[in-house]
Amino acid sequence: MSSLSSNEKTREAWPWHTVFGIVVWFIWKSRNEKLFGGGSGFSDYSIAAIRNMMVDTSIVNKGVDISGRKKSEVSWVGWEYSQEELFKLNVDGCSKGNPGVAGAGGLIRDSMGTWMQNFAVNTGICTSVRAELWAVVTGLDLAWTLGLCQLRKP
């Protein structure tokens, strides 16, 4: 495990911990596609896809866009603690195809970021926008049911 925290790089100058993370994720993804979606599992295509993902990751980490131009600003995204006793609802919805098989989910955290409750719902076949809206409605309904009426704006 110590090699995951090291600053060693591969022959292409990619950080070892990034390569490890992407490869493990791709193996997991290929396994699930084979088990649940009838995919072929890991293949030569997988190796090419891992290489492409590493190239894309390197470009993003250098702060340039796909065309190679420098980005003017990088925005870091993360949890912000609230000074007030408010709750935060984070939701997401997606569809496989548009329309397609869709789902939605989310979670509620307190002002310190502590998990309070989560949900997931199968929304059937719908567009990605409708799945996102289902996530919002379901999340708000859950918050109301729990008596959490003080939700924080993003």
XYZ file of N, CA and C in Angstrom:
462
model
N 0.819 -1.198 0.000
C 0.000 0.000 0.000
C 0.858 1.255 0.000
N 2.095 1.149 0.469
C 2.931 2.351 0.515
C 3.220 2.879 -0.878
N 3.203 2.001 -1.893
C 3.480 2.473 -3.250
C 2.346 3.344 -3.780
N 1.149 3.205 -3.228
C 0.040 4.054 -3.674
C 0.212 5.494 -3.219
N 0.909 5.687 -2.129
C 1.114 7.048 -1.634
C 2.446 7.635 -2.099
N 3.211 6.859 -2.865
C 4.506 7.360 -3.325
C 4.309 8.290 -4.523
N 5.356 8.990 -4.870
C 5.321 9.898 -6.016
C 5.935 9.267 -7.258
N 6.029 7.936 -7.273
C 6.602 7.247 -8.425
C 5.750 7.484 -9.655
N 6.402 7.474 -10.818
C 5.697 7.694 -12.074
C 5.977 6.541 -13.025
N 5.083 6.361 -13.977
C 5.264 5.318 -14.980
C 6.206 5.828 -16.064
N 6.471 4.976 -17.033
C 7.324 5.329 -18.163
C 6.814 6.570 -18.890
N 5.489 6.752 -18.933
C 4.884 7.912 -19.602
C 4.793 9.126 -18.677
N 5.374 9.044 -17.496
C 5.374 10.114 -16.484
C 3.996 10.319 -15.859
N 3.188 9.253 -15.818
C 1.900 9.312 -15.150
C 2.094 8.909 -13.696
N 1.454 9.594 -12.773
C 1.578 9.196 -11.358
C 1.041 7.775 -11.151
N 1.794 6.960 -10.431
C 1.423 5.567 -10.209
C 0.052 5.438 -9.546
N -0.251 6.290 -8.551
C -1.532 6.150 -7.856
C -2.711 6.440 -8.797
N -2.514 7.295 -9.789
C -3.581 7.578 -10.760
C -3.779 6.386 -11.691
N -2.674 5.815 -12.174
C -2.754 4.628 -13.037
C -3.453 3.494 -12.290
N -3.054 3.264 -11.049
C -3.644 2.195 -10.244
C -5.152 2.388 -10.108
N -5.572 3.600 -9.751
C -6.999 3.884 -9.576
C -7.801 3.661 -10.842
N -7.293 4.114 -11.964
C -8.016 3.966 -13.234
C -8.073 2.498 -13.648
N -6.981 1.768 -13.493
C -6.968 0.346 -13.871
C -7.938 -0.453 -13.000
N -7.915 -0.227 -11.695
C -8.828 -0.953 -10.799
C -10.270 -0.619 -11.146
N -10.567 0.658 -11.396
C -11.928 1.049 -11.773
C -12.339 0.363 -13.067
N -11.416 0.300 -14.051
C -11.758 -0.297 -15.342
C -11.988 -1.801 -15.219
N -11.193 -2.473 -14.387
C -11.407 -3.911 -14.158
C -12.775 -4.130 -13.520
N -13.110 -3.312 -12.519
C -14.419 -3.413 -11.852
C -15.540 -3.179 -12.860
N -15.400 -2.146 -13.694
C -16.422 -1.807 -14.694
C -16.580 -2.950 -15.696
N -15.469 -3.494 -16.185
C -15.523 -4.597 -17.155
C -16.172 -5.834 -16.548
N -15.862 -6.116 -15.300
C -16.467 -7.250 -14.604
C -17.978 -7.090 -14.517
N -18.421 -5.896 -14.120
C -19.858 -5.661 -13.988
C -20.569 -5.703 -15.328
N -19.936 -5.181 -16.375
C -20.545 -5.254 -17.707
C -20.694 -6.702 -18.148
N -19.706 -7.534 -17.839
C -19.775 -8.948 -18.203
C -20.858 -9.662 -17.404
N -20.922 -9.408 -16.094
C -21.893 -10.084 -15.240
C -23.325 -9.622 -15.482
N -23.517 -8.309 -15.613
C -24.870 -7.768 -15.627
C -25.349 -7.289 -16.991
N -24.433 -7.019 -17.895
C -24.858 -6.454 -19.169
C -24.497 -7.282 -20.377
N -23.937 -8.451 -20.154
C -23.585 -9.304 -21.286
C -22.352 -8.833 -22.035
N -21.539 -7.971 -21.423
C -20.317 -7.497 -22.066
C -19.283 -8.595 -22.162
N -18.185 -8.303 -22.842
C -17.158 -9.317 -23.075
C -16.097 -9.342 -21.991
N -16.143 -8.397 -21.051
C -15.129 -8.345 -20.017
C -13.909 -7.588 -20.478
N -12.782 -7.836 -19.858
C -11.546 -7.130 -20.149
C -11.000 -7.591 -21.497
N -10.536 -6.645 -22.331
C -10.057 -6.988 -23.669
C -8.975 -6.009 -24.094
N -8.497 -6.159 -25.342
C -7.536 -5.208 -25.893
C -8.145 -3.814 -25.947
N -9.454 -3.761 -26.197
C -10.152 -2.465 -26.189
C -10.020 -1.814 -24.821
N -10.096 -2.606 -23.765
C -9.987 -2.077 -22.408
C -8.631 -1.426 -22.179
N -7.583 -2.052 -22.675
C -6.240 -1.502 -22.505
C -6.125 -0.170 -23.245
N -6.658 -0.097 -24.461
C -6.640 1.161 -25.216
C -7.474 2.226 -24.499
N -8.600 1.824 -23.941
C -9.458 2.779 -23.231
C -8.762 3.298 -21.975
N -8.048 2.438 -21.261
C -7.295 2.864 -20.077
C -6.227 3.875 -20.486
N -5.522 3.592 -21.561
C -4.492 4.508 -22.045
C -5.105 5.857 -22.408
N -6.235 5.852 -23.113
C -6.911 7.103 -23.469
C -7.356 7.868 -22.230
N -7.847 7.138 -21.231
C -8.290 7.794 -20.006
C -7.095 8.419 -19.274
N -5.955 7.762 -19.307
C -4.760 8.322 -18.685
C -4.307 9.584 -19.408
N -4.373 9.573 -20.744
C -4.016 10.770 -21.512
C -4.961 11.913 -21.154
N -6.266 11.624 -21.123
C -7.246 12.657 -20.765
C -7.002 13.182 -19.354
N -6.709 12.282 -18.418
C -6.453 12.687 -17.038
C -5.215 13.579 -16.961
N -4.185 13.230 -17.711
C -2.967 14.047 -17.728
C -3.260 15.440 -18.259
N -4.074 15.525 -19.311
C -4.423 16.824 -19.889
C -5.175 17.660 -18.865
N -6.156 17.037 -18.201
C -6.944 17.766 -17.203
C -6.055 18.229 -16.057
N -5.166 17.364 -15.598
C -4.289 17.715 -14.482
C -3.311 18.833 -14.826
N -3.018 19.006 -16.111
C -2.118 20.092 -16.527
C -2.864 21.411 -16.676
N -4.185 21.381 -16.551
C -4.956 22.616 -16.639
C -5.138 23.120 -18.053
N -5.226 22.200 -19.022
C -5.496 22.600 -20.399
C -6.762 21.925 -20.863
N -7.433 22.531 -21.845
C -8.633 21.886 -22.364
C -8.243 20.907 -23.475
N -9.211 20.271 -24.089
C -8.954 19.216 -25.069
C -8.149 19.734 -26.261
N -8.346 20.997 -26.632
C -7.622 21.548 -27.776
C -6.178 21.904 -27.419
N -5.804 21.778 -26.144
C -4.451 22.080 -25.727
C -4.263 23.484 -25.201
N -5.316 24.307 -25.214
C -5.214 25.679 -24.697
C -5.248 25.660 -23.176
N -4.501 26.564 -22.574
C -4.491 26.682 -21.110
C -5.845 27.174 -20.628
N -6.320 26.594 -19.560
C -7.543 27.073 -18.936
C -7.202 28.298 -18.105
N -8.111 29.248 -18.081
C -7.821 30.478 -17.350
C -8.055 30.326 -15.855
N -8.902 29.392 -15.471
C -9.217 29.265 -14.063
C -9.624 27.840 -13.740
N -9.178 27.357 -12.607
C -9.558 26.030 -12.141
C -10.428 26.205 -10.911
N -11.569 25.561 -10.897
C -12.468 25.630 -9.750
C -12.443 24.299 -9.020
N -12.108 24.331 -7.745
C -12.126 23.132 -6.922
C -13.499 23.012 -6.281
N -14.043 21.832 -6.304
C -15.374 21.597 -5.776
C -15.255 20.735 -4.532
N -15.977 21.086 -3.493
C -15.940 20.301 -2.277
C -17.039 20.727 -1.320
N -17.104 20.057 -0.213
C -18.116 20.336 0.794
C -17.791 21.639 1.504
N -18.814 22.476 1.690
C -18.658 23.701 2.459
C -19.541 23.602 3.697
N -18.937 23.790 4.863
C -19.689 23.719 6.104
C -20.541 24.969 6.265
N -21.705 24.787 6.825
C -22.616 25.897 7.061
C -22.487 26.363 8.505
N -22.542 27.659 8.709
C -22.506 28.207 10.063
C -23.863 28.009 10.751
N -24.889 27.879 9.956
C -26.237 27.721 10.494
C -26.580 26.237 10.606
N -27.618 25.941 11.350
C -28.086 24.564 11.478
C -29.005 24.235 10.304
N -28.416 24.090 9.131
C -29.169 23.758 7.931
C -28.769 22.371 7.453
N -29.584 21.802 6.586
C -29.316 20.500 6.009
C -29.098 20.680 4.513
N -28.298 19.777 3.920
C -28.018 19.880 2.495
C -28.483 18.614 1.799
N -29.207 18.801 0.708
C -29.708 17.705 -0.108
C -28.901 17.667 -1.391
N -28.195 16.561 -1.646
C -27.463 16.359 -2.885
C -28.170 15.266 -3.664
N -28.485 15.533 -4.935
C -29.217 14.570 -5.747
C -28.575 14.423 -7.122
N -28.906 13.316 -7.788
C -28.484 13.103 -9.161
C -29.458 12.125 -9.806
N -29.664 12.307 -11.084
C -30.489 11.405 -11.862
C -29.804 11.152 -13.186
N -30.045 9.992 -13.778
C -29.421 9.694 -15.069
C -30.267 8.686 -15.826
N -30.007 8.617 -17.129
C -30.687 7.616 -17.951
C -29.676 7.004 -18.901
N -29.881 5.737 -19.194
C -29.029 5.035 -20.156
C -29.738 5.133 -21.499
N -29.375 6.169 -22.251
C -30.114 6.549 -23.442
C -30.981 7.729 -23.066
N -31.529 8.385 -24.056
C -32.315 9.576 -23.740
C -33.507 9.671 -24.688
N -34.639 9.047 -24.367
C -34.977 8.384 -23.104
C -34.376 6.986 -23.023
N -34.368 6.471 -21.818
C -33.848 5.140 -21.574
C -34.115 4.729 -20.134
N -33.592 3.569 -19.762
C -33.725 3.092 -18.393
C -33.061 4.126 -17.487
N -33.788 4.552 -16.462
C -33.297 5.677 -15.661
C -33.417 5.408 -14.171
N -32.677 6.205 -13.416
C -32.720 6.116 -11.968
C -32.324 7.443 -11.354
N -32.574 7.552 -10.069
C -32.253 8.781 -9.343
C -31.856 8.416 -7.924
N -31.085 9.291 -7.317
C -30.680 9.055 -5.951
C -30.156 10.321 -5.314
N -29.889 10.220 -4.034
C -29.361 11.382 -3.341
C -29.137 11.093 -1.879
N -28.675 12.129 -1.181
C -28.464 12.003 0.250
C -28.661 13.354 0.922
N -28.931 13.277 2.208
C -29.098 14.473 3.032
C -27.991 14.453 4.073
N -27.318 15.615 4.232
C -26.267 15.764 5.233
C -26.608 16.942 6.142
N -26.088 16.892 7.355
C -26.300 18.020 8.262
C -25.273 19.112 7.970
N -25.277 20.175 8.773
C -24.411 21.319 8.508
C -22.921 20.997 8.626
N -22.581 19.887 9.261
C -21.175 19.481 9.380
C -20.775 18.465 8.317
N -21.702 18.116 7.441
C -21.411 17.164 6.379
C -21.647 15.723 6.757
N -22.223 15.476 7.919
C -22.488 14.114 8.385
C -23.702 13.538 7.673
N -23.555 12.308 7.159
C -24.662 11.647 6.462
C -25.842 11.485 7.409
N -27.040 11.766 6.883
C -28.252 11.580 7.676
C -29.147 10.510 7.056
N -29.385 10.636 5.740
C -30.281 9.693 5.062
C -29.954 9.712 3.577
N -30.175 8.593 2.911
C -29.993 8.545 1.463
C -31.171 7.830 0.817
N -31.250 7.911 -0.498
C -32.329 7.246 -1.223
C -31.868 6.903 -2.635
N -32.526 5.938 -3.226
C -32.332 5.576 -4.637
C -33.678 5.133 -5.161
N -33.988 5.512 -6.391
C -35.277 5.160 -6.972
C -35.109 4.811 -8.444
N -35.787 3.751 -8.867
C -35.844 3.375 -10.275
C -36.958 4.210 -10.901
N -36.613 5.064 -11.836
C -37.631 5.948 -12.429
C -38.204 5.387 -13.722
N -37.877 4.145 -14.057
C -38.414 3.536 -15.266
C -37.689 4.035 -16.508
N -38.423 4.206 -17.584
C -37.839 4.724 -18.816
C -38.249 6.182 -18.955
N -37.251 7.055 -18.979
C -37.512 8.486 -19.116
C -36.245 9.192 -19.586
N -36.331 10.485 -19.791
C -35.176 11.277 -20.202
C -34.297 11.574 -18.995
N -33.082 12.028 -19.256
C -32.167 12.364 -18.163
C -32.689 13.549 -17.354
N -33.339 14.495 -18.023
C -33.892 15.657 -17.313
C -34.993 15.213 -16.359
N -35.861 14.325 -16.810
C -36.927 13.830 -15.942
C -36.350 13.042 -14.759
N -35.295 12.271 -14.995
C -34.651 11.527 -13.906
C -34.063 12.498 -12.874
N -33.445 13.592 -13.352
C -32.918 14.611 -12.440
C -34.058 15.212 -11.611
N -35.169 15.511 -12.253
C -36.315 16.087 -11.537
C -36.889 15.102 -10.531
N -36.934 13.811 -10.886
C -37.386 12.791 -9.940
C -36.489 12.791 -8.711
N -35.175 12.967 -8.919
C -34.241 12.995 -7.795
C -34.558 14.165 -6.869
N -34.819 15.343 -7.443
C -35.133 16.520 -6.630
C -36.429 16.311 -5.857
N -37.474 15.869 -6.543
C -38.780 15.675 -5.896
C -38.682 14.617 -4.794
N -38.035 13.493 -5.087
C -37.901 12.427 -4.092
C -37.088 12.897 -2.893
N -36.014 13.641 -3.153
C -35.193 14.169 -2.068
C -35.937 15.158 -1.186
N -36.696 16.048 -1.813
C -37.480 17.008 -1.039
C -38.565 16.302 -0.228
N -39.176 15.283 -0.815
C -40.192 14.508 -0.096
C -39.573 13.802 1.113
N -38.390 13.237 0.939
C -37.699 12.582 2.049
C -37.374 13.593 3.147
N -36.853 14.754 2.763
C -36.526 15.784 3.756
C -37.769 16.200 4.530
N -38.865 16.384 3.829
C -40.125 16.778 4.470
C -40.586 15.691 5.447
N -40.514 14.434 5.009
C -40.921 13.299 5.850
C -40.082 13.239 7.131
N -38.801 13.560 7.026
C -37.900 13.542 8.190
C -38.011 14.796 9.036
N -38.825 15.755 8.572
C -38.993 17.003 9.312
C -37.838 17.982 9.134
N -37.085 17.796 8.063
C -35.922 18.654 7.790
C -36.348 19.744 6.822
N -36.908 20.802 7.343
C -37.450 21.865 6.499
C -36.444 22.986 6.227
N -35.297 22.949 6.897
C -34.279 23.992 6.729
C -33.161 23.476 5.816
N -33.432 23.459 4.508
C -32.425 23.010 3.555
C -31.606 24.194 3.078
N -30.328 23.979 2.879
C -29.404 25.023 2.448
C -29.404 25.118 0.931
N -29.375 26.347 0.424
C -29.226 26.543 -1.013
C -27.789 26.221 -1.394
N -27.572 25.690 -2.624
C -26.196 25.345 -3.023
C -25.305 26.578 -3.128
